[in-house]
Each structure stands twice: as structure tokens, then as C-alpha cells.
Coordinates of C-alpha atoms in Angstrom, one line a residue:
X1 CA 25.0 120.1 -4.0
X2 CA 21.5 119.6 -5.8
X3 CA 22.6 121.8 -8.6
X4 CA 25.8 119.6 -8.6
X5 CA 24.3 116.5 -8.5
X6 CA 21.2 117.2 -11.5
X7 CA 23.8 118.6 -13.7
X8 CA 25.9 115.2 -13.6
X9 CA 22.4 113.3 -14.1
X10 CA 21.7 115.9 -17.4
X11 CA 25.4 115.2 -18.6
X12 CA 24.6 111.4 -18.1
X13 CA 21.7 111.8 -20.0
X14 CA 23.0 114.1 -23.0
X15 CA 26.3 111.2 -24.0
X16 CA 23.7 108.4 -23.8
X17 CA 21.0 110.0 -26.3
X18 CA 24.1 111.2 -28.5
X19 CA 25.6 107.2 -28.5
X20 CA 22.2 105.6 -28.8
X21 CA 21.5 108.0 -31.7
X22 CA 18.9 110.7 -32.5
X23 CA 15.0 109.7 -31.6
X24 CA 16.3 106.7 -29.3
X25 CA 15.2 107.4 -25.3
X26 CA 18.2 107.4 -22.8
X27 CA 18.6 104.0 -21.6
X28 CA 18.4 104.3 -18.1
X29 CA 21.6 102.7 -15.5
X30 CA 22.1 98.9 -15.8
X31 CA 20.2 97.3 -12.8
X32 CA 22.7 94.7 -11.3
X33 CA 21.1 92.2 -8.8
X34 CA 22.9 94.4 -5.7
X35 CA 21.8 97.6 -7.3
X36 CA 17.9 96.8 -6.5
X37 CA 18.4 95.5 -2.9
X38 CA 19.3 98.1 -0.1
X39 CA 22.7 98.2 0.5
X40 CA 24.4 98.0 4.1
X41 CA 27.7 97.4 6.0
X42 CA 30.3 96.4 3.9
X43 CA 32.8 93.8 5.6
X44 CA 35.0 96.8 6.2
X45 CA 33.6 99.2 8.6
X46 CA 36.4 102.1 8.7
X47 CA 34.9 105.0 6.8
X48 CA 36.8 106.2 3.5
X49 CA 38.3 109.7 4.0
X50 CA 37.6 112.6 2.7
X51 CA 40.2 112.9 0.0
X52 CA 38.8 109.1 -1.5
X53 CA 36.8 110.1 -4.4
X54 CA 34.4 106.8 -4.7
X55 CA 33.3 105.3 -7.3
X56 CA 30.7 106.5 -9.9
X57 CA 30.2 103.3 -11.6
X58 CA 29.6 101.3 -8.4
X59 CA 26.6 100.6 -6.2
X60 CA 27.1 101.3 -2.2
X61 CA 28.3 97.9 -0.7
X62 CA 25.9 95.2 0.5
X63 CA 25.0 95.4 3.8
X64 CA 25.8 92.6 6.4
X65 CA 23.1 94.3 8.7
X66 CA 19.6 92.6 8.4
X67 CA 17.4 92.5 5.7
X68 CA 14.8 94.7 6.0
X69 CA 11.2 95.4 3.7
X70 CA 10.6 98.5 1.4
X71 CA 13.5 97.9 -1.4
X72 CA 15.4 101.3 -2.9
X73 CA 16.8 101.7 -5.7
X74 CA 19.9 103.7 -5.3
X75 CA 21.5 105.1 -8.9
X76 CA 24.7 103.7 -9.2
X77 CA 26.1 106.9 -11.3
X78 CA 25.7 109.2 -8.7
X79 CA 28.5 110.3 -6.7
X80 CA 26.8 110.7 -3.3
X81 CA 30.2 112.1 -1.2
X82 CA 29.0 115.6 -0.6
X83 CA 25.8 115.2 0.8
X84 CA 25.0 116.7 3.9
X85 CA 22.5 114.5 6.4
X86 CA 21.6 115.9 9.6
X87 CA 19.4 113.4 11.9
X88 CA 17.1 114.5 14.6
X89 CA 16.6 111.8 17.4
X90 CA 14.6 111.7 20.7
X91 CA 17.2 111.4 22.8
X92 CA 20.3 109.4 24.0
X93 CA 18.3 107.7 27.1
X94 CA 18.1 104.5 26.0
X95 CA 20.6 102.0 24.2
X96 CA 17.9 102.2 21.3
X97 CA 19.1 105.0 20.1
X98 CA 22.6 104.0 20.5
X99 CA 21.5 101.2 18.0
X100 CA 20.1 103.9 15.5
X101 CA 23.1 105.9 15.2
X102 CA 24.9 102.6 14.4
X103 CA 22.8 102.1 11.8
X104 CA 23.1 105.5 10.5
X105 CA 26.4 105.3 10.5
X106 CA 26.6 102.4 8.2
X107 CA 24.6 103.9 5.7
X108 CA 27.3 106.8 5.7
X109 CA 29.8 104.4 5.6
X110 CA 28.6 102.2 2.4
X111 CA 27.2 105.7 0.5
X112 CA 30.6 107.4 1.1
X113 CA 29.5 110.6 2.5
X114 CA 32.4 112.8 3.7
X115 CA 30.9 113.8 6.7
X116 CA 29.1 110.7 7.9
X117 CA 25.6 111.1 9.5
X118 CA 26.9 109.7 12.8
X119 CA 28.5 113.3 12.9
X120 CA 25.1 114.8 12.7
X121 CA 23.0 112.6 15.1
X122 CA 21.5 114.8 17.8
X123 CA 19.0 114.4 20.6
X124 CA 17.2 115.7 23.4
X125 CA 18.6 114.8 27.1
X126 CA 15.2 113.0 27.7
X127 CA 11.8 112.4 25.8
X128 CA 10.3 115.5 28.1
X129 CA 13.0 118.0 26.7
X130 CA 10.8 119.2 23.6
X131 CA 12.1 122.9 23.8
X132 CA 15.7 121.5 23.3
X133 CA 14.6 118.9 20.7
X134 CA 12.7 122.0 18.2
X135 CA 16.2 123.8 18.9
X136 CA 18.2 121.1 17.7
X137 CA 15.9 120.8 14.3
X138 CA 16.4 124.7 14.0
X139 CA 19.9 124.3 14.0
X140 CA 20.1 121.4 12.0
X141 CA 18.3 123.0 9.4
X142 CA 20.6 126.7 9.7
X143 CA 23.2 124.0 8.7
X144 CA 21.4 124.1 5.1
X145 CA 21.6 120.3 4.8
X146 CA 20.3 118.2 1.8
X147 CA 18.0 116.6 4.1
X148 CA 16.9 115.5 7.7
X149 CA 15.7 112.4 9.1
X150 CA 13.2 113.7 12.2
X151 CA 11.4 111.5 14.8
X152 CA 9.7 114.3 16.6
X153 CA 8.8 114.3 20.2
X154 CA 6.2 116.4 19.7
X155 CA 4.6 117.5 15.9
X156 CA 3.1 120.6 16.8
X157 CA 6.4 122.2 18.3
X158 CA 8.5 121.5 15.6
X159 CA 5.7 122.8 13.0
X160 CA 7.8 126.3 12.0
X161 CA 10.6 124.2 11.2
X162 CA 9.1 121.6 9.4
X163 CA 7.7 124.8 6.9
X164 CA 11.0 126.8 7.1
X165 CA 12.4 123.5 5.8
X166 CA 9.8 122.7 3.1
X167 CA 10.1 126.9 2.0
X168 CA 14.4 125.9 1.7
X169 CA 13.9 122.8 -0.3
X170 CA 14.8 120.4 2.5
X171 CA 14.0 116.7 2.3
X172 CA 12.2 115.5 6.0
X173 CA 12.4 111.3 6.4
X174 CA 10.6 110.3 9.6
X175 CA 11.8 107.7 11.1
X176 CA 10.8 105.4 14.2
X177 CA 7.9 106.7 15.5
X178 CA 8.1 109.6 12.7
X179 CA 6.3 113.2 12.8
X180 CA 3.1 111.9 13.3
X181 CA 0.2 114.3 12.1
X182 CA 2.4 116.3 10.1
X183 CA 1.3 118.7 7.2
X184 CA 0.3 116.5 3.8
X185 CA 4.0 116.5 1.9
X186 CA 6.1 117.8 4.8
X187 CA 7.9 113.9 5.4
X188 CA 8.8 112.6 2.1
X189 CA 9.0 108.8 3.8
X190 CA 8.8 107.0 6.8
X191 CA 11.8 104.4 8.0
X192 CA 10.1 102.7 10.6
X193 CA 8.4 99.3 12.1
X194 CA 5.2 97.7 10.7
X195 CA 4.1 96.9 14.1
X196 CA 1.1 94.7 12.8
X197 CA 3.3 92.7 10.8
X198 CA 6.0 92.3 14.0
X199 CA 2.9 91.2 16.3
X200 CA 1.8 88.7 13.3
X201 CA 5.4 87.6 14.0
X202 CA 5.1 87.3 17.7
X203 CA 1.9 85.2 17.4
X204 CA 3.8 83.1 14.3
X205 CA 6.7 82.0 17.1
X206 CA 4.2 81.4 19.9
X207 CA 2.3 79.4 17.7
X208 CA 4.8 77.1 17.2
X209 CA 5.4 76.2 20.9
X210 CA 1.5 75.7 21.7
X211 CA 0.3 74.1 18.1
X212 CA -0.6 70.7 20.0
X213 CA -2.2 72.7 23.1
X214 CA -4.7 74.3 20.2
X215 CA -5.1 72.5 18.3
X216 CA -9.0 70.9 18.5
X217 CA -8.7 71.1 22.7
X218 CA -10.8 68.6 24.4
X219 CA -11.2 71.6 27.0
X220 CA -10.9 75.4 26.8
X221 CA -7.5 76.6 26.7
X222 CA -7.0 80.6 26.9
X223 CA -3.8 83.0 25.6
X224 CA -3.6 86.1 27.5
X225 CA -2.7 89.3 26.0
X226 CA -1.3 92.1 28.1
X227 CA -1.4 96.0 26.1
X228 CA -0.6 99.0 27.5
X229 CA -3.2 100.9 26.3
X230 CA -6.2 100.7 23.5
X231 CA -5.5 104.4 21.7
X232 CA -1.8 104.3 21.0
X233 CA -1.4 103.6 17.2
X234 CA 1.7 101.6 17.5
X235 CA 0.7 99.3 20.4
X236 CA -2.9 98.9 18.9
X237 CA -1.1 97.5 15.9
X238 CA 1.4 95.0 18.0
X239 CA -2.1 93.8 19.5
X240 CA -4.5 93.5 16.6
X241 CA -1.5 91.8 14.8
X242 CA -1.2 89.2 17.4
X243 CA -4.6 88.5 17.9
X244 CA -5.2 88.2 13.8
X245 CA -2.4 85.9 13.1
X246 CA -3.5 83.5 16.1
X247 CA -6.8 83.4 14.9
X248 CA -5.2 82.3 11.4
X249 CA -3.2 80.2 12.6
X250 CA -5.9 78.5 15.0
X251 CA -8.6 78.6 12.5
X252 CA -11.5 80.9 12.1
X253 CA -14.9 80.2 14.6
X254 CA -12.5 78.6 16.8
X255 CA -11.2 81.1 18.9
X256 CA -13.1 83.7 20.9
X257 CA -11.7 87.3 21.5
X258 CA -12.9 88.6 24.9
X259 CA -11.6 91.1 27.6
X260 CA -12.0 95.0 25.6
X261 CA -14.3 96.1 23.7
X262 CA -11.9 97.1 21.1
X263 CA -10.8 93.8 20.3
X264 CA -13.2 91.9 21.6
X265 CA -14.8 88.7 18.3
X266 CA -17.1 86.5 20.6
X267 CA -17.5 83.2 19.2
X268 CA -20.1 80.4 20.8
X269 CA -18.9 77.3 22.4
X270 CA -14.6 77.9 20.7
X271 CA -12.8 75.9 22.8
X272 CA -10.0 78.3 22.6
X273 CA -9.9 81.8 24.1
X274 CA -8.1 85.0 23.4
X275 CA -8.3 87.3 26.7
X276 CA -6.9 90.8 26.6
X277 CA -5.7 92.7 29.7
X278 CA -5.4 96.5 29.8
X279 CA -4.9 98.4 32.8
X280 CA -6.7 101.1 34.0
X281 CA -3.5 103.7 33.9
X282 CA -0.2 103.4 32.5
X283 CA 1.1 102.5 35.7
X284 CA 3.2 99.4 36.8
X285 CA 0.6 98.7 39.8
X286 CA -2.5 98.6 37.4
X287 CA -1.1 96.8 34.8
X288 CA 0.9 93.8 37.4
X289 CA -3.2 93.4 38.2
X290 CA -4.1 93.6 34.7
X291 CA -2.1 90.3 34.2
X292 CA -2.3 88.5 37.1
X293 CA -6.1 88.3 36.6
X294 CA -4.8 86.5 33.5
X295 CA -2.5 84.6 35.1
X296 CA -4.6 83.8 37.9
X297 CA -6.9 81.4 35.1
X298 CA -6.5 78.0 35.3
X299 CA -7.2 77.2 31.0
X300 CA -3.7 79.4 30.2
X301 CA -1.3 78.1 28.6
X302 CA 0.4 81.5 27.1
X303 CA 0.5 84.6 27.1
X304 CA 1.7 87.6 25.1
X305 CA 3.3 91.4 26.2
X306 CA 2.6 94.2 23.3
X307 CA 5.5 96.0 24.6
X308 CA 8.1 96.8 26.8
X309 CA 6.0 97.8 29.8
X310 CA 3.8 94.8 29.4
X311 CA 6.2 92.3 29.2
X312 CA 7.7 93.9 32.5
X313 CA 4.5 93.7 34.3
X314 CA 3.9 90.5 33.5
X315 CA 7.6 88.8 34.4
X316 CA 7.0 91.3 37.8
X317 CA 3.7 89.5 38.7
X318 CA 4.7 86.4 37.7
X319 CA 7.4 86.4 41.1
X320 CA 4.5 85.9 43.3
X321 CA 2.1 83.7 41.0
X322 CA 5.3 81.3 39.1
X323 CA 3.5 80.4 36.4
X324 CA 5.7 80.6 34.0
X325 CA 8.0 78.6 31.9
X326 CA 9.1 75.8 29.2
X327 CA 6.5 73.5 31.1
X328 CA 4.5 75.5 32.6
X329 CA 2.8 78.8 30.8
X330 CA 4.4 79.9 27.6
X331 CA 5.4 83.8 27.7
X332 CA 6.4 85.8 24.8
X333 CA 7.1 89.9 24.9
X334 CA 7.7 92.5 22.7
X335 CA 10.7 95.1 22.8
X336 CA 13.8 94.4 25.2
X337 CA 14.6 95.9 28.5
X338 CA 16.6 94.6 31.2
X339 CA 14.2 92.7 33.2
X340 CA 12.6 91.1 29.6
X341 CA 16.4 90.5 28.9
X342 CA 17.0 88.1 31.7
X343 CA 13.5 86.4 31.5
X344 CA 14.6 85.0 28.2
X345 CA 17.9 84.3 29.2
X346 CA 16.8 82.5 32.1
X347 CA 14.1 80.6 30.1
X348 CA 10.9 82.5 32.3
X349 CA 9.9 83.9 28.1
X350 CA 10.3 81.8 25.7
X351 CA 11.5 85.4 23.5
X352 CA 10.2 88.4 22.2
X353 CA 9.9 90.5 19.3
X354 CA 12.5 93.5 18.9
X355 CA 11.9 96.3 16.6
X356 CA 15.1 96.6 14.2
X357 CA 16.9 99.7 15.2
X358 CA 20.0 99.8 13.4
X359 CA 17.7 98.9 10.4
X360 CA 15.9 102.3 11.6
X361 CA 18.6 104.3 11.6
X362 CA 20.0 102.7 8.2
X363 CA 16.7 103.3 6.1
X364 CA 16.3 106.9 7.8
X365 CA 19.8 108.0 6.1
X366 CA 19.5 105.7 3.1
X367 CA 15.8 107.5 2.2
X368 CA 17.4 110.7 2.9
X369 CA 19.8 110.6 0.5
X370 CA 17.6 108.9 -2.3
X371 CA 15.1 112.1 -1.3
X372 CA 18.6 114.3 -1.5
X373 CA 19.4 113.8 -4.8
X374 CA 15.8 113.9 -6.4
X375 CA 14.8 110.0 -6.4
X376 CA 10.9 108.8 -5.7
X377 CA 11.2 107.3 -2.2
X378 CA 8.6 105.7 -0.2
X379 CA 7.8 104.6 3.8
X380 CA 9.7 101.2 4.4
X381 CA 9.0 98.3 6.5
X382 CA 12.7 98.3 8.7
X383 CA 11.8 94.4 9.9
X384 CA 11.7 93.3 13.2
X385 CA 13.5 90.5 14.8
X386 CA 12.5 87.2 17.3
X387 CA 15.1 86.7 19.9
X388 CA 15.6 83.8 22.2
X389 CA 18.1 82.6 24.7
X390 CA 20.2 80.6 21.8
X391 CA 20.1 83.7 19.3
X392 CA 20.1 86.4 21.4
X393 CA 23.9 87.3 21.6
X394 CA 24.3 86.8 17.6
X395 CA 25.7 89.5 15.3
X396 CA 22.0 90.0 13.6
X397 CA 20.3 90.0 17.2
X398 CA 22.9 91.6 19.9
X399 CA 23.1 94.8 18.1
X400 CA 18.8 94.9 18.3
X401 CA 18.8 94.8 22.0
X402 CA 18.9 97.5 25.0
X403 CA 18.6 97.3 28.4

């Protein structure tokens, strides 16, 4: 298919310099406005068959899923049909995934590929079942594919692959949480969230509701912060995010970071306080008492959850302390979840942050097949999304969210 696809691109290039005339340099494809924006589900979603030759001259269809970061730029002469995409998930456990496959599946869908990716989307029963996860990325790549989008459960297991692939010429896109500390070169890009952007975006919604509260207090006031843990990259990033924007937002030397040592910016006499909770274990018990300690303060007027598991614990210990609420403390989360789910619904958050999933599953495919077919790709931002009780069951939101 590679060998197909660069001797098309040399043909191109051959009529052009024989039309433009001897000396002149190829002029490269016409870039139309859609052409430079990523493309996604076209208004139609029924896949073309196999015996629908598409379009050389046209771009893949604008996409009607959300806008995400990180534009491609897709060649519009290239007849992508024949590419072969194999995708390597962590499992099937959660509607999350269910979400990426969607995602993926569009992408097949506007790029035209005879055998759409959603054929190819594979996981492991659970997140513990590595040994069937490193059999799945052997098989996908005894499929000799054009390329695979991986996010490993574990790096170092899958390492033989990862070379067996890079010695057969095989494109690897990470995506989600990626193949973190893999070999330099071995993932070509990354398709996932910038999660210190998406907590800048939590703080910019919370903001909003508590602007008067913080704005030159009479008397301390105090936003809690509830994070998992202080050495996980991606919640470390949801945290710092938050805490950076709401010092933006507040003003610098007047807000005071306390709580870890991690995060912790003292500042004399700031009349408003940033607290951070972190249990001692990644359990539900330890971190319910990491936030009612919060919660317990009589200054707090909001408080944020970096993730799943924190917004969780914080709704659970909020049954016996009823603090919050629209008039009472402001909660915002991050990630979805049943029990986040129905706080917002039933106004206990005032929303959360979800990461972009179809978006993840989109990018993963759309990078692979720019990688495929020999184009410069690049990580990309795959957006995040604030839900709320009024937005929550919208086209652009529903899909985002898993119980």
C-alpha cells in the first residue's frame, strides 16, 4: 500500500513539473479552507462500501464532532481507501472506550477506508490483563498493517513489539494515555488530552460562579482542591492547571497555595486561599477524609475534584457534611462517572470537565493515516469539554460521557 500510495504522489509530481514547465518547482495541492482543518463526521454516517472508489480530488468531509487543537493537514490527492489501521485499546470496561471506537470510526468513515478502523479496535478484558493486551499488539501487527494507534497498559511489556514494528516499517500513534516511556522515535504522535490546559478550563468555569466571592474579600475565603495523588503526570497536570489559572484569574500576591508541598506558593496576609487535599492511599476511605477536612472549613466557598476518584469522594462525603450546592459551596469535578453524573444533574456540582474521547479516538486514526502515507505528523491537543445539567445531554456533550 506505501509503494502504492508514493508512486501516485511521484506521478502527481512528474505532470505538474511537465505543465508548469522545465526549472519551475511542483506547485504543491491547492489548500482549501476545509483542507487545513481536521475533518470529521460528515452528516451521513453510513460508511461507503467497498466497491465506492472516493474521490481523489476531494478532502475527507468536515466533521460534526468537536473541534479539537493540533490542526492536520490531510492531502487531498491521496486516495486513502486501502489503508489498513489496526487500534490497540485498554480495554472495553468502561463506556470511555465505547466513546473512542466511535470516534475512530468516524475518521474511517470521512477518509473512506474499506475496512474501517472500528473493525480493528481491540482490547484487553480489564486494565490488569497486560499478557492479553501485548498478544493483541502482536497480532495486530502479524496483520502487517500501515499503522497502529497503541495506548499501552503497560510500556515495558509491549517493548518487542513496539521494535518488531519499528524493524517492519509500522507507524505507532499513542493515544489517550499513550506508550509512556517508550524508545525515542517508536510513537510517531500522540492523540491525547492536554490535561493542564482542561484544568485551566475547570478553574475558567469556576471562576465565573465565585468572581464576586474573590474578588478583594473583606475576609478569607478558601477553594479546596481534592487530587488523587502528587506523582501521576496526568492528574499533576489537571491540578497545577487549576491552581495556575485561579491564581490568574484572582490576581497574583493574592492568593496563597497551601496543603502539599508540591504545590504549595505561600503568600502573607492573601485574603484568598487555595488548599489542596491528597489522601494518604488511593483509597476511597482516605481520600472521603482528605476532603472533608476541606469541607469541614468554615471560609469555603468551592472546591475542585482533579478526577474521577476525587470528585467521587468528595460528592460521598459531602452526604454526611451537605455542604454543597448553588447556594451553598460551589463544586466542580473532572471526568464523568455515575455518581459525578447525577451530582450535576441534580445541581450538588455545578459540572465538570470531560476529556474528549471520541475526539481521542478520531485524532488516533486520523494521525495514523497521515503517518501511513508518509506525512509529518505531530502530538495533538484532542480538547476537552465543560458539562453542566443544561448541556449535558447535547450532541457535542452526551457522546463525552460514561458512567
Amino acid at each position: 500500500m506505501k509503494k502504492k500510495v508514493i508512486s501516485v504522489l511521484l506521478c502527481v509530481a512528474m505532470v505538474a513539473a511537465m505543465v508548469t514547465g522545465c526549472g519551475s518547482k511542483a506547485e504543491e495541492p491547492a489548500a482549501e479552507p476545509a483542507a487545513t482543518e481536521a475533518p470529521a463526521a460528515p452528516a451521513e454516517t453510513k460508511a461507503p462500501e467497498a466497491t465506492e472508489a472516493p474521490e481523489a480530488t476531494e478532502a475527507p468531509a468536515e466533521s460534526e464532532a468537536p473541534a479539537a487543537t493540533g490542526e492536520l493537514k490531510p492531502d487531498a490527492s491521496v486516495d486513502y481507501s486501502a489503508l489498513n489501521v489496526q487500534v490497540v485499546a485498554k480495554g472495553f470496561q468502561h463506556d470511555f472506550w465505547k466513546a473512542v471506537k466511535l470516534g475512530a470510526q468516524k475518521a474511517g468513515e470521512d477518509y473512506k477506508l474499506t475496512v474501517n478502523p472500528a473493525d480493528n479496535f481491540v482490547g484487553p478484558n480489564s486494565e490488569q490483563d497486560i499478557a492479553q493486551q501485548v498478544e493483541q499488539v502482536k497480532n495486530a501487527i502479524n496483520k502487517s498493517p500501515d499503522a497502529i494507534c497503541l495506548a499501552a497498559l503497560d510500556t515495558k511489556s509491549v517493548l518487542d513489539s513496539i521494535k518488531q514494528a519499528q524493524n517492519s516499517g509500522i507507524p505507532i500513534v499513542g493515544f489517550d494515555s499513550g506508550v509512556p516511556d517508550a524508545p525515542e522515535g517508536a510513537i510517531v504522535a500522540n492523540a491525547s488530552t492536554d490535561n493542564y490546559a482542561a484544568g485551566g478550563l475547570a478553574a475558567d468555569e469556576l471562576y465565573k460562579l465565585i468572581k464576586d466571592k474573590v474578588t478583594d474579600p473583606a475576609e478569607t475565603v478558601r477553594i479546596g482542591v481534592v487530587s488523587q495523588e502528587a506523582n501521576s503526570q496526568s492528574i499533576v497536570d489537571r491540578t497545577q492547571g487549576f491552581l495556575d489559572k485561579m491564581v490568574e484569574l484572582i490576581g497574583e500576591g493574592k492568593v496563597s497555595i497551601i496543603g502539599h508541598d508540591k504545590f504549595k506558593k505561600e503568600v502573607a496576609d492573601a485574603k484568598v486561599i487555595l488548599e489542596i487535599g491528597i489522601p494518604a492511599n488511593v483509597v476511597d476511605a482516605d481520600c472521603q477524609t482528605a476532603a472533608s477536612k476541606i469541607m469541614n472549613e468554615s471560609d469555603l466557598i468551592a472546591i475542585y475534584g482533579s478526577n474521577e476518584f476525587a470528585a467521587k469522594n468528595i460528592i460521598t462525603a459531602n452526604k454526611n457534611l451537605n455542604v454543597l450546592g448553588a447556594d451553598k459551596v460551589i463544586g466542580v469535578g473532572f471526568d464523568s462517572g455515575k455518581v459525578q453524573l447525577d451530582a450535576v444533574k441534580n445541581g450538588i456540582f455545578a459540572g465538570s470537565v470531560t476529556q474528549n474521547p471520541v475526539q481521542i479516538g478520531y485524532k488516533a486514526v486520523e494521525l495514523a493515516i497521515m503517518a501511513a502515507t508518509g506525512q509529518e505528523v505531530h502530538d495533538v491537543d484532542t480538547g476537552c469539554l465543560f458539562y453542566t445539567a443544561e448541556n449535558m445531554e447535547t450532541e457535542e456533550v452526551k457522546p463525552c460521557l460514561y458512567e
